[in-house]
PDB file of C-alpha atoms in Angstrom:
ATOM      1  CA  UNK A   1      60.453  -0.967  81.234  1.00  0.00           C
ATOM      2  CA  UNK A   2      58.270  -4.087  81.399  1.00  0.00           C
ATOM      3  CA  UNK A   3      55.362  -2.281  79.728  1.00  0.00           C
ATOM      4  CA  UNK A   4      57.523  -1.491  76.699  1.00  0.00           C
ATOM      5  CA  UNK A   5      58.652  -5.116  76.424  1.00  0.00           C
ATOM      6  CA  UNK A   6      55.059  -6.325  76.646  1.00  0.00           C
ATOM      7  CA  UNK A   7      54.073  -3.883  73.917  1.00  0.00           C
ATOM      8  CA  UNK A   8      56.845  -5.121  71.623  1.00  0.00           C
ATOM      9  CA  UNK A   9      55.644  -8.689  72.030  1.00  0.00           C
ATOM     10  CA  UNK A  10      52.235  -7.695  70.693  1.00  0.00           C
ATOM     11  CA  UNK A  11      53.600  -6.192  67.469  1.00  0.00           C
ATOM     12  CA  UNK A  12      53.332  -8.580  64.478  1.00  0.00           C
ATOM     13  CA  UNK A  13      56.733  -9.909  63.325  1.00  0.00           C
ATOM     14  CA  UNK A  14      56.433  -8.404  59.827  1.00  0.00           C
ATOM     15  CA  UNK A  15      56.041  -4.915  61.313  1.00  0.00           C
ATOM     16  CA  UNK A  16      59.053  -5.442  63.558  1.00  0.00           C
ATOM     17  CA  UNK A  17      61.065  -6.512  60.495  1.00  0.00           C
ATOM     18  CA  UNK A  18      60.001  -3.398  58.613  1.00  0.00           C
ATOM     19  CA  UNK A  19      60.887  -1.190  61.570  1.00  0.00           C
ATOM     20  CA  UNK A  20      64.263  -2.867  61.950  1.00  0.00           C
ATOM     21  CA  UNK A  21      64.949  -2.376  58.227  1.00  0.00           C
ATOM     22  CA  UNK A  22      64.173   1.316  58.474  1.00  0.00           C
ATOM     23  CA  UNK A  23      66.548   1.689  61.403  1.00  0.00           C
ATOM     24  CA  UNK A  24      69.330  -0.150  59.597  1.00  0.00           C
ATOM     25  CA  UNK A  25      68.860   1.883  56.430  1.00  0.00           C
ATOM     26  CA  UNK A  26      68.989   5.140  58.381  1.00  0.00           C
ATOM     27  CA  UNK A  27      72.005   3.978  60.339  1.00  0.00           C
ATOM     28  CA  UNK A  28      73.936   2.853  57.269  1.00  0.00           C
ATOM     29  CA  UNK A  29      73.407   6.188  55.551  1.00  0.00           C
ATOM     30  CA  UNK A  30      74.988   8.058  58.462  1.00  0.00           C
ATOM     31  CA  UNK A  31      77.726   5.687  59.529  1.00  0.00           C
ATOM     32  CA  UNK A  32      81.122   5.361  57.904  1.00  0.00           C
ATOM     33  CA  UNK A  33      81.774   1.941  56.493  1.00  0.00           C
ATOM     34  CA  UNK A  34      85.141   2.062  58.251  1.00  0.00           C
ATOM     35  CA  UNK A  35      83.335   0.556  61.245  1.00  0.00           C
ATOM     36  CA  UNK A  36      83.204  -2.748  59.389  1.00  0.00           C
ATOM     37  CA  UNK A  37      86.956  -3.337  59.628  1.00  0.00           C
ATOM     38  CA  UNK A  38      87.844  -4.734  56.239  1.00  0.00           C
ATOM     39  CA  UNK A  39      85.205  -7.387  55.654  1.00  0.00           C
ATOM     40  CA  UNK A  40      83.367  -8.360  52.496  1.00  0.00           C
ATOM     41  CA  UNK A  41      82.178  -4.835  51.802  1.00  0.00           C
ATOM     42  CA  UNK A  42      85.736  -3.831  50.898  1.00  0.00           C
ATOM     43  CA  UNK A  43      85.917  -6.348  48.051  1.00  0.00           C
ATOM     44  CA  UNK A  44      84.311  -6.414  44.614  1.00  0.00           C
ATOM     45  CA  UNK A  45      81.392  -8.611  45.520  1.00  0.00           C
ATOM     46  CA  UNK A  46      78.363  -9.025  43.257  1.00  0.00           C
ATOM     47  CA  UNK A  47      76.037  -7.426  45.793  1.00  0.00           C
ATOM     48  CA  UNK A  48      77.867  -4.110  45.996  1.00  0.00           C
ATOM     49  CA  UNK A  49      77.676  -2.317  42.656  1.00  0.00           C
ATOM     50  CA  UNK A  50      79.744   0.598  43.979  1.00  0.00           C
ATOM     51  CA  UNK A  51      82.713  -0.059  46.244  1.00  0.00           C
ATOM     52  CA  UNK A  52      85.970   1.797  46.910  1.00  0.00           C
ATOM     53  CA  UNK A  53      89.467   0.456  47.519  1.00  0.00           C
ATOM     54  CA  UNK A  54      89.795  -1.870  44.546  1.00  0.00           C
ATOM     55  CA  UNK A  55      92.783  -2.226  42.205  1.00  0.00           C
ATOM     56  CA  UNK A  56      93.135   0.313  39.404  1.00  0.00           C
ATOM     57  CA  UNK A  57      91.226  -0.759  36.339  1.00  0.00           C
ATOM     58  CA  UNK A  58      88.919  -3.045  38.287  1.00  0.00           C
ATOM     59  CA  UNK A  59      85.316  -2.043  38.965  1.00  0.00           C
ATOM     60  CA  UNK A  60      86.119   1.567  38.118  1.00  0.00           C
ATOM     61  CA  UNK A  61      82.486   2.595  38.336  1.00  0.00           C
ATOM     62  CA  UNK A  62      82.312   1.530  41.974  1.00  0.00           C
ATOM     63  CA  UNK A  63      83.071   4.822  43.633  1.00  0.00           C
ATOM     64  CA  UNK A  64      81.142   4.736  46.886  1.00  0.00           C
ATOM     65  CA  UNK A  65      81.325   2.457  49.874  1.00  0.00           C
ATOM     66  CA  UNK A  66      78.352   0.261  50.698  1.00  0.00           C
ATOM     67  CA  UNK A  67      77.732  -2.759  52.826  1.00  0.00           C
ATOM     68  CA  UNK A  68      77.043  -5.457  50.296  1.00  0.00           C
ATOM     69  CA  UNK A  69      74.477  -7.106  52.560  1.00  0.00           C
ATOM     70  CA  UNK A  70      72.305  -3.978  52.511  1.00  0.00           C
ATOM     71  CA  UNK A  71      71.870  -4.095  48.727  1.00  0.00           C
ATOM     72  CA  UNK A  72      68.361  -5.453  49.120  1.00  0.00           C
ATOM     73  CA  UNK A  73      66.478  -4.866  45.906  1.00  0.00           C
ATOM     74  CA  UNK A  74      68.847  -6.298  43.339  1.00  0.00           C
ATOM     75  CA  UNK A  75      70.430  -9.678  42.685  1.00  0.00           C
ATOM     76  CA  UNK A  76      67.745 -11.502  44.645  1.00  0.00           C
ATOM     77  CA  UNK A  77      65.672 -14.481  43.585  1.00  0.00           C
ATOM     78  CA  UNK A  78      62.681 -13.845  41.315  1.00  0.00           C
ATOM     79  CA  UNK A  79      63.062 -10.081  41.665  1.00  0.00           C
ATOM     80  CA  UNK A  80      61.979 -10.150  45.307  1.00  0.00           C
ATOM     81  CA  UNK A  81      63.395  -7.635  47.753  1.00  0.00           C
ATOM     82  CA  UNK A  82      65.022  -8.832  50.943  1.00  0.00           C
ATOM     83  CA  UNK A  83      62.023  -7.597  52.925  1.00  0.00           C
ATOM     84  CA  UNK A  84      59.693  -9.684  50.780  1.00  0.00           C
ATOM     85  CA  UNK A  85      61.824 -12.765  51.223  1.00  0.00           C
ATOM     86  CA  UNK A  86      61.997 -12.269  54.984  1.00  0.00           C
ATOM     87  CA  UNK A  87      58.226 -11.925  55.201  1.00  0.00           C
ATOM     88  CA  UNK A  88      57.814 -15.148  53.208  1.00  0.00           C
ATOM     89  CA  UNK A  89      59.875 -17.258  55.623  1.00  0.00           C
ATOM     90  CA  UNK A  90      57.672 -20.164  56.752  1.00  0.00           C
ATOM     91  CA  UNK A  91      57.084 -20.691  60.464  1.00  0.00           C
ATOM     92  CA  UNK A  92      58.945 -23.946  61.059  1.00  0.00           C
ATOM     93  CA  UNK A  93      59.656 -23.442  64.746  1.00  0.00           C
ATOM     94  CA  UNK A  94      57.428 -22.173  67.515  1.00  0.00           C
ATOM     95  CA  UNK A  95      58.233 -19.475  70.050  1.00  0.00           C
ATOM     96  CA  UNK A  96      56.563 -21.698  72.627  1.00  0.00           C
ATOM     97  CA  UNK A  97      59.384 -24.220  72.233  1.00  0.00           C
ATOM     98  CA  UNK A  98      62.645 -23.319  73.996  1.00  0.00           C
ATOM     99  CA  UNK A  99      65.178 -22.615  71.231  1.00  0.00           C
ATOM    100  CA  UNK A 100      68.101 -24.957  70.719  1.00  0.00           C
ATOM    101  CA  UNK A 101      70.825 -22.365  71.262  1.00  0.00           C
ATOM    102  CA  UNK A 102      73.484 -24.675  69.829  1.00  0.00           C
ATOM    103  CA  UNK A 103      71.943 -24.169  66.379  1.00  0.00           C
ATOM    104  CA  UNK A 104      73.600 -20.768  66.177  1.00  0.00           C
ATOM    105  CA  UNK A 105      77.015 -22.466  66.031  1.00  0.00           C
ATOM    106  CA  UNK A 106      75.890 -24.574  63.070  1.00  0.00           C
ATOM    107  CA  UNK A 107      74.644 -21.392  61.414  1.00  0.00           C
ATOM    108  CA  UNK A 108      78.041 -19.739  61.930  1.00  0.00           C
ATOM    109  CA  UNK A 109      79.620 -22.552  59.922  1.00  0.00           C
ATOM    110  CA  UNK A 110      77.159 -22.010  57.069  1.00  0.00           C
ATOM    111  CA  UNK A 111      77.953 -18.275  57.143  1.00  0.00           C
ATOM    112  CA  UNK A 112      81.669 -19.071  56.891  1.00  0.00           C
ATOM    113  CA  UNK A 113      81.110 -21.405  53.928  1.00  0.00           C
ATOM    114  CA  UNK A 114      78.787 -18.993  52.122  1.00  0.00           C
ATOM    115  CA  UNK A 115      81.244 -16.117  52.583  1.00  0.00           C
ATOM    116  CA  UNK A 116      83.896 -18.329  50.986  1.00  0.00           C
ATOM    117  CA  UNK A 117      81.679 -19.020  47.960  1.00  0.00           C
ATOM    118  CA  UNK A 118      80.803 -15.350  47.488  1.00  0.00           C
ATOM    119  CA  UNK A 119      84.428 -14.238  47.752  1.00  0.00           C
ATOM    120  CA  UNK A 120      85.551 -16.959  45.346  1.00  0.00           C
ATOM    121  CA  UNK A 121      82.845 -16.089  42.812  1.00  0.00           C
ATOM    122  CA  UNK A 122      83.839 -12.449  43.062  1.00  0.00           C
ATOM    123  CA  UNK A 123      87.482 -13.299  42.380  1.00  0.00           C
ATOM    124  CA  UNK A 124      86.532 -15.363  39.343  1.00  0.00           C
ATOM    125  CA  UNK A 125      84.361 -12.596  37.900  1.00  0.00           C
ATOM    126  CA  UNK A 126      87.030  -9.951  38.416  1.00  0.00           C
ATOM    127  CA  UNK A 127      89.830 -11.909  36.726  1.00  0.00           C
ATOM    128  CA  UNK A 128      87.539 -12.970  33.840  1.00  0.00           C
ATOM    129  CA  UNK A 129      89.928 -15.823  32.967  1.00  0.00           C
ATOM    130  CA  UNK A 130      88.361 -18.859  31.342  1.00  0.00           C
ATOM    131  CA  UNK A 131      90.194 -21.241  33.673  1.00  0.00           C
ATOM    132  CA  UNK A 132      88.969 -19.466  36.830  1.00  0.00           C
ATOM    133  CA  UNK A 133      85.849 -21.486  37.518  1.00  0.00           C
ATOM    134  CA  UNK A 134      83.807 -21.668  40.706  1.00  0.00           C
ATOM    135  CA  UNK A 135      81.433 -24.579  41.197  1.00  0.00           C
ATOM    136  CA  UNK A 136      79.436 -22.762  43.865  1.00  0.00           C
ATOM    137  CA  UNK A 137      77.368 -25.661  45.160  1.00  0.00           C
ATOM    138  CA  UNK A 138      80.395 -27.976  45.284  1.00  0.00           C
ATOM    139  CA  UNK A 139      82.422 -25.378  47.183  1.00  0.00           C
ATOM    140  CA  UNK A 140      79.557 -24.655  49.610  1.00  0.00           C
ATOM    141  CA  UNK A 141      78.997 -28.304  50.440  1.00  0.00           C
ATOM    142  CA  UNK A 142      82.726 -29.065  50.600  1.00  0.00           C
ATOM    143  CA  UNK A 143      83.299 -26.362  53.211  1.00  0.00           C
ATOM    144  CA  UNK A 144      80.063 -26.779  55.171  1.00  0.00           C
ATOM    145  CA  UNK A 145      79.941 -30.085  57.006  1.00  0.00           C
ATOM    146  CA  UNK A 146      76.665 -28.954  58.578  1.00  0.00           C
ATOM    147  CA  UNK A 147      74.999 -28.944  55.169  1.00  0.00           C
ATOM    148  CA  UNK A 148      76.770 -31.930  53.636  1.00  0.00           C
ATOM    149  CA  UNK A 149      77.071 -34.392  56.524  1.00  0.00           C
ATOM    150  CA  UNK A 150      75.012 -33.081  59.463  1.00  0.00           C
ATOM    151  CA  UNK A 151      77.987 -31.950  61.552  1.00  0.00           C
ATOM    152  CA  UNK A 152      76.955 -30.264  64.808  1.00  0.00           C
ATOM    153  CA  UNK A 153      78.814 -27.825  67.027  1.00  0.00           C
ATOM    154  CA  UNK A 154      78.526 -26.716  70.642  1.00  0.00           C
ATOM    155  CA  UNK A 155      80.769 -23.632  70.863  1.00  0.00           C
ATOM    156  CA  UNK A 156      82.351 -20.820  68.878  1.00  0.00           C
ATOM    157  CA  UNK A 157      85.810 -22.275  69.483  1.00  0.00           C
ATOM    158  CA  UNK A 158      84.746 -25.632  68.109  1.00  0.00           C
ATOM    159  CA  UNK A 159      83.083 -24.305  64.978  1.00  0.00           C
ATOM    160  CA  UNK A 160      85.817 -21.833  64.005  1.00  0.00           C
ATOM    161  CA  UNK A 161      88.594 -24.340  64.707  1.00  0.00           C
ATOM    162  CA  UNK A 162      86.777 -26.856  62.522  1.00  0.00           C
ATOM    163  CA  UNK A 163      86.235 -24.269  59.763  1.00  0.00           C
ATOM    164  CA  UNK A 164      89.931 -23.416  59.772  1.00  0.00           C
ATOM    165  CA  UNK A 165      91.094 -27.032  59.732  1.00  0.00           C
ATOM    166  CA  UNK A 166      88.603 -28.030  57.052  1.00  0.00           C
ATOM    167  CA  UNK A 167      89.457 -25.007  54.897  1.00  0.00           C
ATOM    168  CA  UNK A 168      93.175 -25.904  54.929  1.00  0.00           C
ATOM    169  CA  UNK A 169      92.474 -29.577  54.191  1.00  0.00           C
ATOM    170  CA  UNK A 170      90.037 -28.759  51.397  1.00  0.00           C
ATOM    171  CA  UNK A 171      92.534 -26.504  49.617  1.00  0.00           C
ATOM    172  CA  UNK A 172      94.995 -29.408  49.425  1.00  0.00           C
ATOM    173  CA  UNK A 173      92.593 -31.546  47.407  1.00  0.00           C
ATOM    174  CA  UNK A 174      90.577 -29.083  45.332  1.00  0.00           C
ATOM    175  CA  UNK A 175      91.055 -28.718  41.554  1.00  0.00           C
ATOM    176  CA  UNK A 176      93.720 -26.273  40.426  1.00  0.00           C
ATOM    177  CA  UNK A 177      91.098 -24.081  38.754  1.00  0.00           C
ATOM    178  CA  UNK A 178      89.312 -23.624  42.073  1.00  0.00           C
ATOM    179  CA  UNK A 179      92.520 -23.149  44.067  1.00  0.00           C
ATOM    180  CA  UNK A 180      93.642 -20.444  41.630  1.00  0.00           C
ATOM    181  CA  UNK A 181      90.467 -18.505  42.432  1.00  0.00           C
ATOM    182  CA  UNK A 182      90.821 -18.855  46.220  1.00  0.00           C
ATOM    183  CA  UNK A 183      94.582 -18.250  46.344  1.00  0.00           C
ATOM    184  CA  UNK A 184      95.551 -16.364  43.175  1.00  0.00           C
ATOM    185  CA  UNK A 185      99.320 -16.384  42.833  1.00  0.00           C
ATOM    186  CA  UNK A 186      99.369 -13.058  40.986  1.00  0.00           C
ATOM    187  CA  UNK A 187      97.191 -11.053  43.409  1.00  0.00           C
ATOM    188  CA  UNK A 188      97.900 -11.344  47.115  1.00  0.00           C
ATOM    189  CA  UNK A 189      95.108  -8.924  48.007  1.00  0.00           C
ATOM    190  CA  UNK A 190      92.543 -11.373  46.651  1.00  0.00           C
ATOM    191  CA  UNK A 191      93.802 -14.407  48.529  1.00  0.00           C
ATOM    192  CA  UNK A 192      90.899 -15.737  50.604  1.00  0.00           C
ATOM    193  CA  UNK A 193      92.227 -16.495  54.066  1.00  0.00           C
ATOM    194  CA  UNK A 194      90.677 -17.947  57.187  1.00  0.00           C
ATOM    195  CA  UNK A 195      91.138 -14.568  58.878  1.00  0.00           C
ATOM    196  CA  UNK A 196      89.091 -12.760  56.213  1.00  0.00           C
ATOM    197  CA  UNK A 197      86.298 -15.311  56.394  1.00  0.00           C
ATOM    198  CA  UNK A 198      86.229 -15.277  60.205  1.00  0.00           C
ATOM    199  CA  UNK A 199      86.049 -11.478  60.137  1.00  0.00           C
ATOM    200  CA  UNK A 200      83.154 -11.740  57.686  1.00  0.00           C
ATOM    201  CA  UNK A 201      81.378 -14.030  60.147  1.00  0.00           C
ATOM    202  CA  UNK A 202      82.009 -11.547  62.964  1.00  0.00           C
ATOM    203  CA  UNK A 203      80.359  -8.726  61.038  1.00  0.00           C
ATOM    204  CA  UNK A 204      77.499 -10.701  59.540  1.00  0.00           C
ATOM    205  CA  UNK A 205      76.542 -12.440  62.789  1.00  0.00           C
ATOM    206  CA  UNK A 206      76.171  -9.073  64.533  1.00  0.00           C
ATOM    207  CA  UNK A 207      72.774  -8.434  62.929  1.00  0.00           C
ATOM    208  CA  UNK A 208      69.844 -10.752  62.209  1.00  0.00           C
ATOM    209  CA  UNK A 209      69.127  -9.108  58.872  1.00  0.00           C
ATOM    210  CA  UNK A 210      72.697  -9.680  57.705  1.00  0.00           C
ATOM    211  CA  UNK A 211      72.476 -13.343  58.727  1.00  0.00           C
ATOM    212  CA  UNK A 212      69.169 -13.816  56.905  1.00  0.00           C
ATOM    213  CA  UNK A 213      70.568 -12.224  53.757  1.00  0.00           C
ATOM    214  CA  UNK A 214      73.564 -14.574  53.810  1.00  0.00           C
ATOM    215  CA  UNK A 215      71.363 -17.629  54.311  1.00  0.00           C
ATOM    216  CA  UNK A 216      69.174 -16.566  51.380  1.00  0.00           C
ATOM    217  CA  UNK A 217      72.337 -16.509  49.276  1.00  0.00           C
ATOM    218  CA  UNK A 218      73.167 -20.036  50.450  1.00  0.00           C
ATOM    219  CA  UNK A 219      69.636 -21.115  49.577  1.00  0.00           C
ATOM    220  CA  UNK A 220      69.981 -19.631  46.090  1.00  0.00           C
ATOM    221  CA  UNK A 221      73.270 -21.476  45.590  1.00  0.00           C
ATOM    222  CA  UNK A 222      71.479 -24.731  46.450  1.00  0.00           C
ATOM    223  CA  UNK A 223      68.624 -23.862  44.104  1.00  0.00           C
ATOM    224  CA  UNK A 224      70.973 -23.220  41.188  1.00  0.00           C
ATOM    225  CA  UNK A 225      73.014 -26.322  42.003  1.00  0.00           C
ATOM    226  CA  UNK A 226      69.895 -28.477  42.085  1.00  0.00           C
ATOM    227  CA  UNK A 227      68.728 -27.069  38.763  1.00  0.00           C
ATOM    228  CA  UNK A 228      72.077 -27.948  37.191  1.00  0.00           C
ATOM    229  CA  UNK A 229      72.024 -31.504  38.561  1.00  0.00           C
ATOM    230  CA  UNK A 230      68.495 -32.034  37.233  1.00  0.00           C
ATOM    231  CA  UNK A 231      69.596 -30.874  33.784  1.00  0.00           C
ATOM    232  CA  UNK A 232      72.521 -33.305  33.899  1.00  0.00           C
ATOM    233  CA  UNK A 233      70.213 -36.149  34.861  1.00  0.00           C
ATOM    234  CA  UNK A 234      68.220 -35.580  31.694  1.00  0.00           C
ATOM    235  CA  UNK A 235      71.339 -35.799  29.558  1.00  0.00           C
ATOM    236  CA  UNK A 236      73.305 -38.658  31.114  1.00  0.00           C
ATOM    237  CA  UNK A 237      73.086 -42.116  29.601  1.00  0.00           C
ATOM    238  CA  UNK A 238      75.341 -43.868  32.084  1.00  0.00           C
ATOM    239  CA  UNK A 239      73.762 -45.782  34.950  1.00  0.00           C
ATOM    240  CA  UNK A 240      76.716 -44.978  37.205  1.00  0.00           C
ATOM    241  CA  UNK A 241      76.554 -41.269  36.390  1.00  0.00           C
ATOM    242  CA  UNK A 242      72.804 -41.307  36.961  1.00  0.00           C
ATOM    243  CA  UNK A 243      73.276 -42.847  40.410  1.00  0.00           C
ATOM    244  CA  UNK A 244      75.951 -40.298  41.337  1.00  0.00           C
ATOM    245  CA  UNK A 245      73.784 -37.414  40.186  1.00  0.00           C
ATOM    246  CA  UNK A 246      70.815 -38.735  42.143  1.00  0.00           C
ATOM    247  CA  UNK A 247      73.053 -38.834  45.218  1.00  0.00           C
ATOM    248  CA  UNK A 248      74.108 -35.239  44.648  1.00  0.00           C
ATOM    249  CA  UNK A 249      70.487 -34.264  44.170  1.00  0.00           C
ATOM    250  CA  UNK A 250      69.515 -35.769  47.542  1.00  0.00           C
ATOM    251  CA  UNK A 251      72.366 -34.002  49.338  1.00  0.00           C
ATOM    252  CA  UNK A 252      71.521 -30.612  47.831  1.00  0.00           C
ATOM    253  CA  UNK A 253      67.808 -30.968  48.595  1.00  0.00           C
ATOM    254  CA  UNK A 254      68.601 -31.880  52.205  1.00  0.00           C
ATOM    255  CA  UNK A 255      70.985 -28.907  52.486  1.00  0.00           C
ATOM    256  CA  UNK A 256      68.256 -26.591  51.173  1.00  0.00           C
ATOM    257  CA  UNK A 257      65.792 -27.932  53.771  1.00  0.00           C
ATOM    258  CA  UNK A 258      68.314 -27.283  56.547  1.00  0.00           C
ATOM    259  CA  UNK A 259      68.799 -23.722  55.324  1.00  0.00           C
ATOM    260  CA  UNK A 260      65.030 -23.236  55.222  1.00  0.00           C
ATOM    261  CA  UNK A 261      64.802 -24.278  58.866  1.00  0.00           C
ATOM    262  CA  UNK A 262      67.752 -22.080  59.828  1.00  0.00           C
ATOM    263  CA  UNK A 263      66.027 -19.100  58.213  1.00  0.00           C
ATOM    264  CA  UNK A 264      62.909 -19.714  60.302  1.00  0.00           C
ATOM    265  CA  UNK A 265      64.975 -20.180  63.458  1.00  0.00           C
ATOM    266  CA  UNK A 266      67.022 -17.024  62.836  1.00  0.00           C
ATOM    267  CA  UNK A 267      63.933 -14.904  62.185  1.00  0.00           C
ATOM    268  CA  UNK A 268      62.649 -15.759  65.650  1.00  0.00           C
ATOM    269  CA  UNK A 269      65.629 -16.396  67.887  1.00  0.00           C
ATOM    270  CA  UNK A 270      68.577 -14.372  66.494  1.00  0.00           C
ATOM    271  CA  UNK A 271      67.773 -11.436  68.743  1.00  0.00           C
ATOM    272  CA  UNK A 272      69.863  -8.246  68.989  1.00  0.00           C
ATOM    273  CA  UNK A 273      71.208  -9.441  72.343  1.00  0.00           C
ATOM    274  CA  UNK A 274      72.192 -12.883  71.081  1.00  0.00           C
ATOM    275  CA  UNK A 275      73.629 -11.380  67.879  1.00  0.00           C
ATOM    276  CA  UNK A 276      75.899  -9.078  69.851  1.00  0.00           C
ATOM    277  CA  UNK A 277      76.964 -11.920  72.118  1.00  0.00           C
ATOM    278  CA  UNK A 278      77.817 -14.370  69.340  1.00  0.00           C
ATOM    279  CA  UNK A 279      79.586 -11.710  67.275  1.00  0.00           C
ATOM    280  CA  UNK A 280      81.757 -10.727  70.235  1.00  0.00           C
ATOM    281  CA  UNK A 281      82.595 -14.388  70.842  1.00  0.00           C
ATOM    282  CA  UNK A 282      83.738 -14.793  67.243  1.00  0.00           C
ATOM    283  CA  UNK A 283      85.744 -11.572  67.413  1.00  0.00           C
ATOM    284  CA  UNK A 284      87.467 -12.689  70.615  1.00  0.00           C
ATOM    285  CA  UNK A 285      88.386 -16.036  69.090  1.00  0.00           C
ATOM    286  CA  UNK A 286      89.902 -14.369  66.019  1.00  0.00           C
ATOM    287  CA  UNK A 287      91.885 -11.948  68.180  1.00  0.00           C
ATOM    288  CA  UNK A 288      93.237 -14.800  70.315  1.00  0.00           C
ATOM    289  CA  UNK A 289      94.553 -16.587  67.248  1.00  0.00           C
ATOM    290  CA  UNK A 290      95.493 -13.531  65.180  1.00  0.00           C
ATOM    291  CA  UNK A 291      96.158 -10.528  67.436  1.00  0.00           C
ATOM    292  CA  UNK A 292      96.898  -8.343  64.385  1.00  0.00           C
ATOM    293  CA  UNK A 293      93.339  -8.845  63.066  1.00  0.00           C
ATOM    294  CA  UNK A 294      91.078  -6.029  64.224  1.00  0.00           C
TER     295      UNK A 294
END
């Protein structure tokens, strides 16, 4: 009742995070992954060392099913666990200020773009062909207009329609090496479609921890991209190239700052109730457009 809600409000956020993590860990150990309906966890993604349902000869050691976003203690920046990264999120927005609910639609777009980058990187690593190259920061910023040009959304319909349209347009102009990773002609199962990415967003948005994990991945992509640009700046001797690289550097730094704010906002306002609501909205949109998608 009201007393229980009042008690919860008095518990420090880091203890609530720890409690939530324990519940998720216990739940994931008992639940079948079949509940996740064919999302990222059924592909060979870097965050899932052991996954079933992959082609023969590929990732043969991956013989158990796991949700990739629950692989907390590996593949994270500076050896930090996901819990440690969550606890280190700076407080950039106050609970006293009414949350801007529309921000969650911008965050959905970043989730869509980050899922695309992770799937593409996975495809490139699995094929191990020299010409299959993924420029992660370029792909992230090309797909996410929120991060690259401050696009803003006001509804699930608007953001997913925009993601779909932009994804189709982007594929028409991207380098062949990148297109071959996203739509491999010799492996239909690995083709990255709008439906797969939208389903990823449905699953990820259903839980605050999943959303935070995905945004940390986006932040790491920006970090690595910025590091690369800085190294190129040291090597270039052309004034024009230097100016272009400085422009890229500014865009990436701004994108990273946006992600940092989103992380703070999510940690406070992506509640279980709002997560369920937004996830159901995304699922309904996907079903309206693709009735055969679960």
